[in-house]
mmCIF file of C-alpha atoms and ligand atoms in Angstrom:
data_model
loop_
_atom_site.group_PDB
_atom_site.id
_atom_site.type_symbol
_atom_site.label_atom_id
_atom_site.label_comp_id
_atom_site.label_asym_id
_atom_site.label_seq_id
_atom_site.Cartn_x
_atom_site.Cartn_y
_atom_site.Cartn_z
ATOM 1 C CA MET A 291 121.479 41.825 74.522
ATOM 2 C CA THR A 292 121.535 38.181 75.573
ATOM 3 C CA GLU A 293 123.417 35.985 73.132
ATOM 4 C CA SER A 294 123.720 32.926 75.346
ATOM 5 C CA ILE A 295 122.861 29.303 74.661
ATOM 6 C CA SER A 296 120.387 27.363 76.813
ATOM 7 C CA THR A 297 121.773 25.917 80.027
ATOM 8 C CA ASN A 298 120.750 23.035 82.279
ATOM 9 C CA TYR A 299 121.770 24.952 85.374
ATOM 10 C CA SER A 300 118.949 26.722 87.175
ATOM 11 C CA ILE A 301 120.116 30.265 87.694
ATOM 12 C CA PRO A 302 118.297 32.443 90.240
ATOM 13 C CA SER A 303 117.430 36.069 89.501
ATOM 14 C CA VAL A 304 119.110 37.390 92.668
ATOM 15 C CA MET A 305 122.203 36.335 94.591
ATOM 16 C CA LYS A 306 124.264 36.882 97.703
ATOM 17 C CA ALA A 307 127.096 39.316 96.988
ATOM 18 C CA ALA A 308 129.432 41.765 98.706
ATOM 19 C CA GLN A 309 128.824 45.365 97.724
ATOM 20 C CA GLN A 310 131.197 48.269 98.046
ATOM 21 C CA ASN A 311 129.281 51.536 98.315
ATOM 22 C CA GLY A 312 132.102 54.072 98.447
ATOM 23 C CA TYR A 313 135.733 54.442 99.521
ATOM 24 C CA GLY A 314 136.775 53.988 103.139
ATOM 25 C CA GLU A 315 137.292 51.434 105.903
ATOM 26 C CA VAL A 316 135.880 47.975 105.235
ATOM 27 C CA ARG A 317 133.263 48.077 108.040
ATOM 28 C CA ASN A 318 131.952 51.421 106.732
ATOM 29 C CA VAL A 319 131.718 50.761 103.016
ATOM 30 C CA LEU A 320 131.256 47.018 102.478
ATOM 31 C CA THR A 321 127.931 45.221 102.926
ATOM 32 C CA LEU A 322 126.691 41.714 102.228
ATOM 33 C CA ARG A 323 123.321 41.551 100.457
ATOM 34 C CA ASN A 324 121.003 38.723 99.404
ATOM 35 C CA ASP A 325 119.170 40.640 96.684
ATOM 36 C CA VAL A 326 121.844 41.546 94.144
ATOM 37 C CA PRO A 327 120.692 40.843 90.555
ATOM 38 C CA VAL A 328 122.519 37.926 88.904
ATOM 39 C CA PRO A 329 124.295 39.285 85.781
ATOM 40 C CA TYR A 330 122.784 36.579 83.573
ATOM 41 C CA GLU A 331 122.609 38.601 80.325
ATOM 42 C CA LEU A 332 125.675 37.647 78.317
ATOM 43 C CA SER A 333 127.251 39.128 75.239
ATOM 44 C CA SER A 334 128.686 36.791 72.638
ATOM 45 C CA LYS A 335 132.108 36.216 74.296
ATOM 46 C CA GLN A 336 130.998 36.231 77.927
ATOM 47 C CA THR A 337 130.613 33.395 80.390
ATOM 48 C CA LEU A 338 128.600 33.217 83.605
ATOM 49 C CA ILE A 339 130.470 31.592 86.477
ATOM 50 C CA ARG A 340 128.950 30.023 89.593
ATOM 51 C CA VAL A 341 131.621 31.156 92.060
ATOM 52 C CA HIS A 342 132.963 28.562 94.513
ATOM 53 C CA ALA A 343 135.799 30.596 95.995
ATOM 54 C CA GLY A 344 137.538 33.925 95.698
ATOM 55 C CA SER A 345 140.708 35.207 97.275
ATOM 56 C CA ILE A 346 141.789 38.621 98.439
ATOM 57 C CA ASN A 347 144.907 40.471 97.290
ATOM 58 C CA GLN A 348 146.357 43.618 98.789
ATOM 59 C CA ILE A 349 145.042 45.592 95.839
ATOM 60 C CA ASP A 350 141.475 44.750 96.967
ATOM 61 C CA TRP A 351 141.753 46.651 100.251
ATOM 62 C CA LYS A 352 143.815 49.402 98.611
ATOM 63 C CA VAL A 353 141.027 49.895 96.048
ATOM 64 C CA LEU A 354 138.405 49.753 98.830
ATOM 65 C CA ASN A 355 140.243 52.420 100.814
ATOM 66 C CA GLY A 356 140.386 54.641 97.716
ATOM 67 C CA ASN A 357 144.194 54.515 97.317
ATOM 68 C CA PHE A 358 143.764 54.200 93.551
ATOM 69 C CA SER A 359 140.673 56.391 93.192
ATOM 70 C CA SER A 360 142.477 59.065 91.195
ATOM 71 C CA LEU A 361 143.506 56.398 88.686
ATOM 72 C CA VAL A 362 140.545 53.988 88.566
ATOM 73 C CA ARG A 363 137.001 55.300 89.124
ATOM 74 C CA LEU A 364 134.672 52.561 90.308
ATOM 75 C CA SER A 365 130.941 52.909 89.812
ATOM 76 C CA PHE A 366 129.005 52.025 92.959
ATOM 77 C CA PRO A 367 127.710 49.679 94.120
ATOM 78 C CA HIS A 368 130.726 47.609 93.104
ATOM 79 C CA VAL A 369 131.239 43.883 93.729
ATOM 80 C CA PRO A 370 134.879 43.419 94.825
ATOM 81 C CA GLY A 371 137.208 40.418 94.415
ATOM 82 C CA LYS A 372 139.653 39.634 91.608
ATOM 83 C CA ASP A 373 140.670 36.004 92.000
ATOM 84 C CA VAL A 374 137.974 33.457 91.257
ATOM 85 C CA ALA A 375 137.449 29.713 90.942
ATOM 86 C CA GLY A 376 134.119 28.250 89.913
ATOM 87 C CA VAL A 377 132.002 26.465 87.322
ATOM 88 C CA ILE A 378 130.766 27.863 84.018
ATOM 89 C CA VAL A 379 126.962 27.753 84.097
ATOM 90 C CA ASN A 380 126.234 29.630 80.893
ATOM 91 C CA ILE A 381 128.124 30.905 77.851
ATOM 92 C CA GLY A 382 127.621 33.411 75.052
ATOM 93 C CA LEU A 383 127.122 32.112 71.503
ATOM 94 C CA GLY A 384 130.643 33.152 70.478
ATOM 95 C CA VAL A 385 132.506 31.434 73.344
ATOM 96 C CA LYS A 386 135.040 29.033 71.802
ATOM 97 C CA ARG A 387 137.298 27.853 74.610
ATOM 98 C CA PHE A 388 134.769 26.592 77.175
ATOM 99 C CA GLN A 389 131.655 24.517 77.611
ATOM 100 C CA ILE A 390 128.958 24.756 80.241
ATOM 101 C CA GLY A 391 130.128 22.719 83.269
ATOM 102 C CA ASP A 392 133.848 23.484 82.865
ATOM 103 C CA LYS A 393 135.684 24.322 86.084
ATOM 104 C CA VAL A 394 137.760 27.476 85.658
ATOM 105 C CA TYR A 395 139.973 29.930 87.494
ATOM 106 C CA GLY A 396 141.000 33.490 86.649
ATOM 107 C CA ASN A 397 141.627 37.099 87.564
ATOM 108 C CA LEU A 398 138.686 39.442 86.938
ATOM 109 C CA GLY A 399 140.703 42.658 87.106
ATOM 110 C CA MET A 400 138.729 45.816 87.836
ATOM 111 C CA ASN A 401 135.416 44.373 86.591
ATOM 112 C CA ASP A 402 132.646 43.377 88.987
ATOM 113 C CA GLY A 403 134.228 40.689 91.070
ATOM 114 C CA SER A 404 134.212 37.283 92.679
ATOM 115 C CA PHE A 405 132.831 38.036 96.139
ATOM 116 C CA ALA A 406 129.423 37.027 94.808
ATOM 117 C CA GLU A 407 127.586 33.800 94.004
ATOM 118 C CA TYR A 408 127.763 34.527 90.270
ATOM 119 C CA VAL A 409 130.116 36.595 88.149
ATOM 120 C CA ARG A 410 130.103 37.388 84.448
ATOM 121 C CA GLY A 411 133.313 37.773 82.488
ATOM 122 C CA ASP A 412 134.841 37.563 79.034
ATOM 123 C CA GLU A 413 136.161 34.076 78.252
ATOM 124 C CA SER A 414 139.656 35.556 77.875
ATOM 125 C CA LEU A 415 139.789 36.087 81.661
ATOM 126 C CA PHE A 416 139.659 32.378 82.471
ATOM 127 C CA SER A 417 141.591 29.191 82.123
ATOM 128 C CA LEU A 418 140.655 25.620 83.049
ATOM 129 C CA LYS A 419 141.175 25.011 86.762
ATOM 130 C CA PRO A 420 144.079 22.704 87.664
ATOM 131 C CA ASN A 421 142.622 19.237 88.234
ATOM 132 C CA ASN A 422 144.745 18.267 91.257
ATOM 133 C CA ILE A 423 143.601 20.997 93.657
ATOM 134 C CA THR A 424 140.413 22.236 95.351
ATOM 135 C CA MET A 425 138.412 25.285 94.320
ATOM 136 C CA GLU A 426 139.803 27.197 97.326
ATOM 137 C CA GLU A 427 143.370 26.369 96.285
ATOM 138 C CA ALA A 428 142.606 27.353 92.686
ATOM 139 C CA ALA A 429 141.282 30.738 93.827
ATOM 140 C CA ALA A 430 144.601 31.283 95.631
ATOM 141 C CA ILE A 431 146.573 31.252 92.392
ATOM 142 C CA PRO A 432 145.697 33.724 89.618
ATOM 143 C CA LEU A 433 146.795 37.234 90.606
ATOM 144 C CA ALA A 434 149.680 36.445 92.967
ATOM 145 C CA CYS A 435 151.143 33.540 90.992
ATOM 146 C CA GLN A 436 150.729 35.249 87.621
ATOM 147 C CA THR A 437 152.457 38.388 88.927
ATOM 148 C CA SER A 438 155.511 36.364 89.927
ATOM 149 C CA TYR A 439 155.369 34.270 86.749
ATOM 150 C CA GLN A 440 155.468 37.461 84.670
ATOM 151 C CA VAL A 441 158.322 38.938 86.718
ATOM 152 C CA LEU A 442 160.453 35.771 86.512
ATOM 153 C CA PHE A 443 159.748 34.667 82.965
ATOM 154 C CA LYS A 444 158.629 37.771 81.043
ATOM 155 C CA LYS A 445 160.310 40.756 82.708
ATOM 156 C CA ALA A 446 163.574 39.158 83.792
ATOM 157 C CA SER A 447 165.946 39.141 80.854
ATOM 158 C CA PRO A 448 167.092 36.487 80.256
ATOM 159 C CA PRO A 449 164.161 34.674 81.933
ATOM 160 C CA ILE A 450 164.992 33.026 85.263
ATOM 161 C CA GLY A 451 166.452 29.557 84.635
ATOM 162 C CA MET A 452 169.111 27.052 85.764
ATOM 163 C CA GLU A 453 171.937 29.576 85.736
ATOM 164 C CA SER A 454 170.082 32.422 87.466
ATOM 165 C CA LYS A 455 170.713 33.849 90.913
ATOM 166 C CA ILE A 456 167.647 35.582 92.301
ATOM 167 C CA LEU A 457 166.956 37.365 95.577
ATOM 168 C CA ILE A 458 163.296 37.568 96.546
ATOM 169 C CA CYS A 459 162.531 40.336 99.057
ATOM 170 C CA GLY A 460 159.501 39.167 101.008
ATOM 171 C CA GLY A 461 159.696 35.388 100.616
ATOM 172 C CA SER A 462 156.622 34.829 102.813
ATOM 173 C CA THR A 463 154.337 37.170 100.877
ATOM 174 C CA ALA A 464 151.857 35.404 98.618
ATOM 175 C CA THR A 465 153.736 36.669 95.562
ATOM 176 C CA GLY A 466 157.081 35.732 97.155
ATOM 177 C CA LEU A 467 155.932 32.187 97.986
ATOM 178 C CA TYR A 468 155.001 31.649 94.340
ATOM 179 C CA ALA A 469 158.224 33.263 93.134
ATOM 180 C CA ILE A 470 160.365 30.941 95.286
ATOM 181 C CA GLN A 471 158.575 27.870 93.935
ATOM 182 C CA LEU A 472 158.638 29.002 90.291
ATOM 183 C CA ALA A 473 162.335 29.871 90.496
ATOM 184 C CA LYS A 474 163.128 26.555 92.195
ATOM 185 C CA ALA A 475 161.060 24.690 89.586
ATOM 186 C CA VAL A 476 163.412 25.924 86.860
ATOM 187 C CA GLY A 477 166.523 25.188 88.936
ATOM 188 C CA ALA A 478 167.568 28.708 89.923
ATOM 189 C CA HIS A 479 169.718 29.651 92.923
ATOM 190 C CA VAL A 480 167.232 31.322 95.279
ATOM 191 C CA THR A 481 167.697 33.549 98.327
ATOM 192 C CA ALA A 482 164.692 35.061 100.101
ATOM 193 C CA THR A 483 164.170 37.492 102.969
ATOM 194 C CA CYS A 484 161.669 36.363 105.554
ATOM 195 C CA SER A 485 161.121 36.693 109.309
ATOM 196 C CA GLN A 486 161.805 33.797 111.688
ATOM 197 C CA ARG A 487 158.045 33.479 112.241
ATOM 198 C CA ASN A 488 157.711 32.283 108.653
ATOM 199 C CA PHE A 489 160.589 29.801 108.425
ATOM 200 C CA SER A 490 158.045 26.999 108.953
ATOM 201 C CA LEU A 491 156.144 28.224 105.865
ATOM 202 C CA MET A 492 159.283 27.780 103.784
ATOM 203 C CA GLU A 493 159.673 24.277 105.173
ATOM 204 C CA LYS A 494 156.109 23.506 104.087
ATOM 205 C CA LEU A 495 157.293 24.154 100.538
ATOM 206 C CA GLY A 496 159.639 21.184 100.937
ATOM 207 C CA TYR A 497 163.075 22.832 100.665
ATOM 208 C CA ASP A 498 166.161 22.454 102.866
ATOM 209 C CA ILE A 499 166.363 25.781 104.618
ATOM 210 C CA THR A 500 169.757 27.313 105.265
ATOM 211 C CA GLN A 501 170.719 30.616 106.807
ATOM 212 C CA THR A 502 174.303 30.121 105.724
ATOM 213 C CA ASN A 503 175.310 32.319 102.868
ATOM 214 C CA ILE A 504 176.025 30.117 99.864
ATOM 215 C CA GLU A 505 177.511 31.784 96.811
ATOM 216 C CA THR A 506 176.867 28.902 94.470
ATOM 217 C CA ASN A 507 174.086 26.466 94.996
ATOM 218 C CA ASN A 508 174.695 22.962 93.795
ATOM 219 C CA ASN A 509 171.925 21.577 95.955
ATOM 220 C CA ARG A 510 168.859 22.579 93.952
ATOM 221 C CA ASN A 511 166.601 21.773 96.899
ATOM 222 C CA GLN A 512 168.331 24.293 99.133
ATOM 223 C CA LEU A 513 166.754 27.654 99.900
ATOM 224 C CA HIS A 514 168.859 30.407 101.448
ATOM 225 C CA ILE A 515 166.881 32.555 103.867
ATOM 226 C CA ILE A 516 167.803 35.853 105.472
ATOM 227 C CA ASP A 517 165.831 36.857 108.554
ATOM 228 C CA TYR A 518 165.235 40.509 107.726
ATOM 229 C CA ASN A 519 164.726 41.385 111.406
ATOM 230 C CA GLU A 520 168.252 40.170 112.194
ATOM 231 C CA LYS A 521 170.299 40.982 109.104
ATOM 232 C CA ASP A 522 170.313 43.370 106.140
ATOM 233 C CA PHE A 523 170.434 41.503 102.852
ATOM 234 C CA GLU A 524 172.706 44.261 101.555
ATOM 235 C CA HIS A 525 175.449 43.323 104.034
ATOM 236 C CA GLU A 526 174.861 39.577 103.776
ATOM 237 C CA LEU A 527 175.015 39.442 99.990
ATOM 238 C CA LYS A 528 177.191 42.417 99.041
ATOM 239 C CA GLY A 529 179.105 41.873 95.811
ATOM 240 C CA GLN A 530 177.515 38.505 95.072
ATOM 241 C CA ASN A 531 176.371 39.292 91.570
ATOM 242 C CA TYR A 532 172.698 38.456 91.668
ATOM 243 C CA ASP A 533 170.987 38.537 88.272
ATOM 244 C CA VAL A 534 167.658 39.716 89.640
ATOM 245 C CA VAL A 535 166.334 41.208 92.863
ATOM 246 C CA TYR A 536 162.556 40.752 92.942
ATOM 247 C CA ASP A 537 160.965 43.167 95.406
ATOM 248 C CA CYS A 538 157.566 42.164 96.863
ATOM 249 C CA ILE A 539 157.883 44.591 99.817
ATOM 250 C CA GLY A 540 158.509 48.085 98.483
ATOM 251 C CA GLY A 541 160.202 51.182 99.865
ATOM 252 C CA GLU A 542 163.139 53.130 98.460
ATOM 253 C CA GLN A 543 165.668 51.277 100.624
ATOM 254 C CA GLN A 544 165.070 48.014 98.725
ATOM 255 C CA TRP A 545 166.371 49.608 95.513
ATOM 256 C CA ILE A 546 169.322 51.231 97.285
ATOM 257 C CA SER A 547 170.300 47.942 98.964
ATOM 258 C CA ALA A 548 169.689 45.863 95.844
ATOM 259 C CA GLN A 549 172.375 47.761 93.956
ATOM 260 C CA GLN A 550 174.979 46.317 96.343
ATOM 261 C CA VAL A 551 174.061 42.735 95.483
ATOM 262 C CA LEU A 552 173.198 42.926 91.777
ATOM 263 C CA LYS A 553 175.727 42.081 89.082
ATOM 264 C CA CYS A 554 176.606 44.740 86.498
ATOM 265 C CA GLY A 555 173.527 44.877 84.236
ATOM 266 C CA GLY A 556 171.379 43.083 86.845
ATOM 267 C CA GLN A 557 167.683 43.859 87.211
ATOM 268 C CA PHE A 558 165.720 45.192 90.166
ATOM 269 C CA ILE A 559 162.079 44.327 89.542
ATOM 270 C CA THR A 560 159.555 45.727 91.988
ATOM 271 C CA ILE A 561 155.798 45.145 92.134
ATOM 272 C CA VAL A 562 155.340 47.760 94.888
ATOM 273 C CA GLY A 563 157.636 50.729 94.239
ATOM 274 C CA ASP A 564 158.843 53.264 96.789
ATOM 275 C CA ASP A 565 155.440 53.909 98.349
ATOM 276 C CA ARG A 566 154.399 50.803 100.279
ATOM 277 C CA LYS A 567 150.856 52.132 100.771
ATOM 278 C CA SER A 568 150.377 52.728 97.025
ATOM 279 C CA ILE A 569 148.349 55.896 97.515
ATOM 280 C CA ILE A 570 148.128 57.316 94.028
ATOM 281 C CA SER A 571 147.654 61.061 93.579
ATOM 282 C CA LEU A 572 148.814 63.499 90.919
ATOM 283 C CA LYS A 573 151.684 64.538 93.234
ATOM 284 C CA SER A 574 152.779 60.941 93.846
ATOM 285 C CA LEU A 575 152.580 60.148 90.109
ATOM 286 C CA VAL A 576 154.869 63.093 89.315
ATOM 287 C CA SER A 577 157.322 61.999 92.013
ATOM 288 C CA VAL A 578 157.241 58.327 90.880
ATOM 289 C CA GLY A 579 157.690 59.445 87.257
ATOM 290 C CA SER A 580 160.730 61.587 88.013
ATOM 291 C CA SER A 581 162.408 58.945 90.194
ATOM 292 C CA LEU A 582 161.765 56.329 87.474
ATOM 293 C CA ILE A 583 163.353 58.583 84.836
ATOM 294 C CA ASN A 584 166.286 59.213 87.176
ATOM 295 C CA ARG A 585 166.823 55.476 87.796
ATOM 296 C CA LYS A 586 166.437 54.633 84.093
ATOM 297 C CA PHE A 587 169.030 57.343 83.272
ATOM 298 C CA TRP A 588 171.560 55.828 85.688
ATOM 299 C CA SER A 589 170.799 52.297 84.491
ATOM 300 C CA ILE A 590 171.967 53.415 81.026
ATOM 301 C CA PHE A 591 174.736 55.900 81.878
ATOM 302 C CA GLY A 592 175.863 54.721 85.340
ATOM 303 C CA SER A 593 178.842 52.369 85.686
ATOM 304 C CA SER A 594 176.878 49.383 87.010
ATOM 305 C CA HIS A 595 173.931 49.549 84.573
ATOM 306 C CA HIS A 596 171.413 48.251 87.138
ATOM 307 C CA ASN A 597 167.968 48.165 85.622
ATOM 308 C CA TYR A 598 165.012 49.450 87.629
ATOM 309 C CA ILE A 599 161.710 47.906 86.527
ATOM 310 C CA PHE A 600 158.240 48.444 87.978
ATOM 311 C CA HIS A 601 155.843 45.674 87.007
ATOM 312 C CA PHE A 602 152.061 45.632 87.220
ATOM 313 C CA VAL A 603 150.349 42.312 86.528
ATOM 314 C CA ASN A 604 148.320 41.922 83.355
ATOM 315 C CA GLN A 605 145.679 39.325 82.599
ATOM 316 C CA ASN A 606 146.591 36.581 80.163
ATOM 317 C CA PHE A 607 144.839 33.215 79.988
ATOM 318 C CA GLN A 608 147.689 31.513 78.105
ATOM 319 C CA GLU A 609 149.916 32.187 81.114
ATOM 320 C CA LEU A 610 147.296 30.715 83.442
ATOM 321 C CA ASP A 611 147.256 27.635 81.158
ATOM 322 C CA ASP A 612 151.052 27.441 81.428
ATOM 323 C CA ILE A 613 150.952 27.837 85.215
ATOM 324 C CA ARG A 614 148.369 25.040 85.402
ATOM 325 C CA THR A 615 150.089 22.506 83.150
ATOM 326 C CA LYS A 616 153.784 23.139 83.910
ATOM 327 C CA TYR A 617 153.728 24.052 87.580
ATOM 328 C CA ILE A 618 150.493 23.221 89.444
ATOM 329 C CA GLU A 619 149.466 19.892 87.895
ATOM 330 C CA THR A 620 153.066 18.671 88.040
ATOM 331 C CA GLY A 621 153.139 19.479 91.777
ATOM 332 C CA LYS A 622 156.124 21.826 91.379
ATOM 333 C CA VAL A 623 154.157 24.795 92.717
ATOM 334 C CA LYS A 624 151.627 24.575 95.553
ATOM 335 C CA PRO A 625 149.234 27.274 96.712
ATOM 336 C CA LEU A 626 149.689 27.861 100.455
ATOM 337 C CA ILE A 627 146.574 28.957 102.311
ATOM 338 C CA ASP A 628 146.512 30.896 105.568
ATOM 339 C CA THR A 629 142.744 30.973 106.271
ATOM 340 C CA ILE A 630 139.502 30.114 104.514
ATOM 341 C CA TYR A 631 136.706 32.506 105.520
ATOM 342 C CA ASP A 632 133.145 31.228 105.037
ATOM 343 C CA TRP A 633 130.293 33.688 104.714
ATOM 344 C CA GLN A 634 127.697 30.867 104.968
ATOM 345 C CA LYS A 635 128.972 30.383 108.521
ATOM 346 C CA ASP A 636 130.044 33.858 109.623
ATOM 347 C CA ASP A 637 127.990 36.102 107.332
ATOM 348 C CA VAL A 638 129.417 39.600 106.748
ATOM 349 C CA GLU A 639 131.991 39.134 109.544
ATOM 350 C CA ALA A 640 133.781 36.654 107.237
ATOM 351 C CA LEU A 641 134.288 39.486 104.727
ATOM 352 C CA TYR A 642 135.450 41.965 107.333
ATOM 353 C CA LEU A 643 137.982 39.519 108.795
ATOM 354 C CA LEU A 644 139.230 38.681 105.289
ATOM 355 C CA TYR A 645 139.972 42.341 104.521
ATOM 356 C CA GLU A 646 141.401 43.109 107.958
ATOM 357 C CA LYS A 647 143.807 40.168 107.830
ATOM 358 C CA SER A 648 145.017 41.162 104.363
ATOM 359 C CA LYS A 649 145.517 44.755 105.475
ATOM 360 C CA SER A 650 147.525 43.605 108.521
ATOM 361 C CA GLU A 651 150.193 42.363 106.042
ATOM 362 C CA LYS A 652 150.714 39.393 108.350
ATOM 363 C CA ALA A 653 149.123 36.679 106.214
ATOM 364 C CA GLN A 654 151.074 33.437 105.927
ATOM 365 C CA GLY A 655 149.836 32.388 102.514
ATOM 366 C CA LYS A 656 146.611 33.254 100.735
ATOM 367 C CA LEU A 657 143.359 34.367 102.347
ATOM 368 C CA ILE A 658 140.334 32.711 100.782
ATOM 369 C CA LEU A 659 136.627 33.491 100.739
ATOM 370 C CA LYS A 660 134.585 30.313 100.397
ATOM 371 C CA ILE A 661 131.360 31.005 98.561
ATOM 372 C CA ALA A 662 129.845 27.636 97.663
ATOM 373 C CA HIS A 663 130.568 24.005 98.474
ATOM 374 C CA GLU A 664 132.167 21.915 95.781
ATOM 375 C CA GLU A 665 129.710 19.405 94.220
HETATM 376 N N1 NAP B 848 152.243 45.252 90.888
HETATM 377 C C1 NAP B 848 151.461 44.176 90.907
HETATM 378 O O1 NAP B 848 150.946 43.740 89.864
HETATM 379 C C2 NAP B 848 151.215 43.457 92.212
HETATM 380 C C3 NAP B 848 150.601 42.201 92.221
HETATM 381 C C4 NAP B 848 150.454 41.534 93.442
HETATM 382 C C5 NAP B 848 150.878 42.147 94.619
HETATM 383 N N2 NAP B 848 151.426 43.389 94.564
HETATM 384 C C6 NAP B 848 151.902 44.051 95.790
HETATM 385 O O2 NAP B 848 152.919 43.219 96.344
HETATM 386 C C7 NAP B 848 152.949 43.363 97.756
HETATM 387 C C8 NAP B 848 152.886 41.976 98.381
HETATM 388 O O3 NAP B 848 151.586 41.455 98.202
HETATM 389 P P1 NAP B 848 151.247 39.975 98.686
HETATM 390 O O4 NAP B 848 149.785 39.787 98.526
HETATM 391 O O5 NAP B 848 152.161 39.033 98.028
HETATM 392 O O6 NAP B 848 151.645 40.105 100.231
HETATM 393 P P2 NAP B 848 151.021 39.400 101.534
HETATM 394 O O7 NAP B 848 150.808 37.945 101.241
HETATM 395 O O8 NAP B 848 149.876 40.159 102.045
HETATM 396 O O9 NAP B 848 152.272 39.592 102.530
HETATM 397 C C9 NAP B 848 152.199 39.191 103.860
HETATM 398 C C10 NAP B 848 153.589 38.746 104.304
HETATM 399 O O10 NAP B 848 154.534 39.821 104.172
HETATM 400 C C11 NAP B 848 155.562 39.632 105.141
HETATM 401 N N3 NAP B 848 156.252 40.903 105.350
HETATM 402 C C12 NAP B 848 155.730 42.060 105.828
HETATM 403 N N4 NAP B 848 156.690 43.017 105.880
HETATM 404 C C13 NAP B 848 157.840 42.446 105.424
HETATM 405 C C14 NAP B 848 159.185 42.925 105.225
HETATM 406 N N5 NAP B 848 159.522 44.182 105.534
HETATM 407 N N6 NAP B 848 160.108 42.073 104.705
HETATM 408 C C15 NAP B 848 159.769 40.797 104.392
HETATM 409 N N7 NAP B 848 158.514 40.285 104.579
HETATM 410 C C16 NAP B 848 157.569 41.099 105.083
HETATM 411 C C17 NAP B 848 154.759 39.170 106.358
HETATM 412 O O11 NAP B 848 155.536 38.384 107.200
HETATM 413 P P3 NAP B 848 156.319 38.951 108.498
HETATM 414 O O12 NAP B 848 155.840 40.355 108.745
HETATM 415 O O13 NAP B 848 156.000 38.014 109.583
HETATM 416 O O14 NAP B 848 157.706 38.880 108.061
HETATM 417 C C18 NAP B 848 153.639 38.309 105.741
HETATM 418 O O15 NAP B 848 153.965 36.931 105.775
HETATM 419 C C19 NAP B 848 151.765 44.286 98.111
HETATM 420 O O16 NAP B 848 152.224 45.614 98.256
HETATM 421 C C20 NAP B 848 150.870 44.180 96.884
HETATM 422 O O17 NAP B 848 150.029 45.305 96.708
HETATM 423 C C21 NAP B 848 151.615 44.059 93.398
#
C-alpha cells in the first residue's frame, strides 16, 4: 500500500536498471534494461531515492557468482549494488529523519540495489551525504568505510586510539585505505602491508611513508609500510606487541603470522577469514565453525590469549552520521577512487568492466558506477 506524501519530482513508471537473472559469470547473468518498473509504492518508513552513483564491493561479485547462495537466496530478477548516493524524491508518511530533496548515502544490504535509476529503502538505511564531496565520492564510502569503522571502534577492545598499535593487512584494499585513515585520525601507530605498486596511493593520503621498522611512532603523520612481496610482516614485526592485527586479505597464514606480532591478549580481527574466495557451503560452514571454536579455545586457555574475531559489517545509520561529521567533513578521511564507470557512455559494458575490475582484486581505491549527473 502506498503511504507516501505528494512530491514535486516527476517520477517515471520505468527505469534503467541492472538485472541479475541467476548465478554465474557477470557476462552471462547480468543485463541492463530500460523497462524495469520504478518501485514507487512506499510503505510508511520507506524513501525513494533517485540514484546518482553506486559503488561495487567484493561481496557484489561473490553474490553474483553464487558464492553465498547456500546462505542468502536471492529472488530473480535482482537489482545488484549495495553502496548508494542520491537524492530523496519521495518519502512514506512515517519518515521522520528526511525530507524530499535531501541528499543521502547508505548501504542497501541484500535488498534490491543501487545499480538502477531509482531505489526504495527504509529510512534507517541512509544518512545525510557529506557536504564536502561529490555523489561519486559519497557512494565510495558506506560499506567499506563502515566495515573498518566497526572493526576499529566497535570490535577492537579498547577501541583504537592514541595509544594503539595496529597492523593493517592489505593497506591498499578499499577497507584498508579507510582503516589507515581512521586509525591515523585518532592518532594510532599504524603499519600496513601493501605492494610497491600501491605506495603512491598511500602518498595520496598525505602521510610520510617509511619502510623502516619503527617500534614507537612519535611522528603521527608517519605510516610504516611493508611491501608484502618483499618481506613477511611476521619476520619484520615479530615480538612488537601490536594491539590489533586487522586482516583485509584473508587466508589461514594471516592468523598464524599475526600471533607472532600481537601482544598477549591482542586481537586478530578478520573480515575475510581463511577462505579468500568466501564460497559458503555446509561443508565450509562446519570447517569454519570448528576452526573458530578451536581458536576461541586457545584464546582463552593458551598462554598468549590472542583473540580471533571474524567481523561482518552491519548497517547502522548513526555510524554513517559519525563517519560523515567526524571524519569526512573534517577532511580527516578521504574516499580514494580508482575508476568511475558510466553506463550512459558505455552502456552494459560499463557494468561488466566494473565487476571484472573488482574481481581482479587489483583495484586501487573504489570502483564507482555513475548513474546520473549531479544537478
Ligand atoms: N566481512 C565484511 O563485512 C567485509 C566488508 C568489506 C569487505 N570484505 C572483504 O574484504 C576483502 C577486501 O575487500 P576490499 O573491497 O577492501 O578490497 P579491494 O579494494 O578489492 O582490494 C584490492 C587491493 O588488494 C590488494 N591486494 C591483493 N592481494 C593482496 C595481498 N595478498 N596483500 C596485500 N594486498 C593485497 C591489491 O593490491 P596489490 O595486489 O597490487 O598489492 C589491491 O590494491 C574482500 O575479501 C572482501 O570480500 C568483508
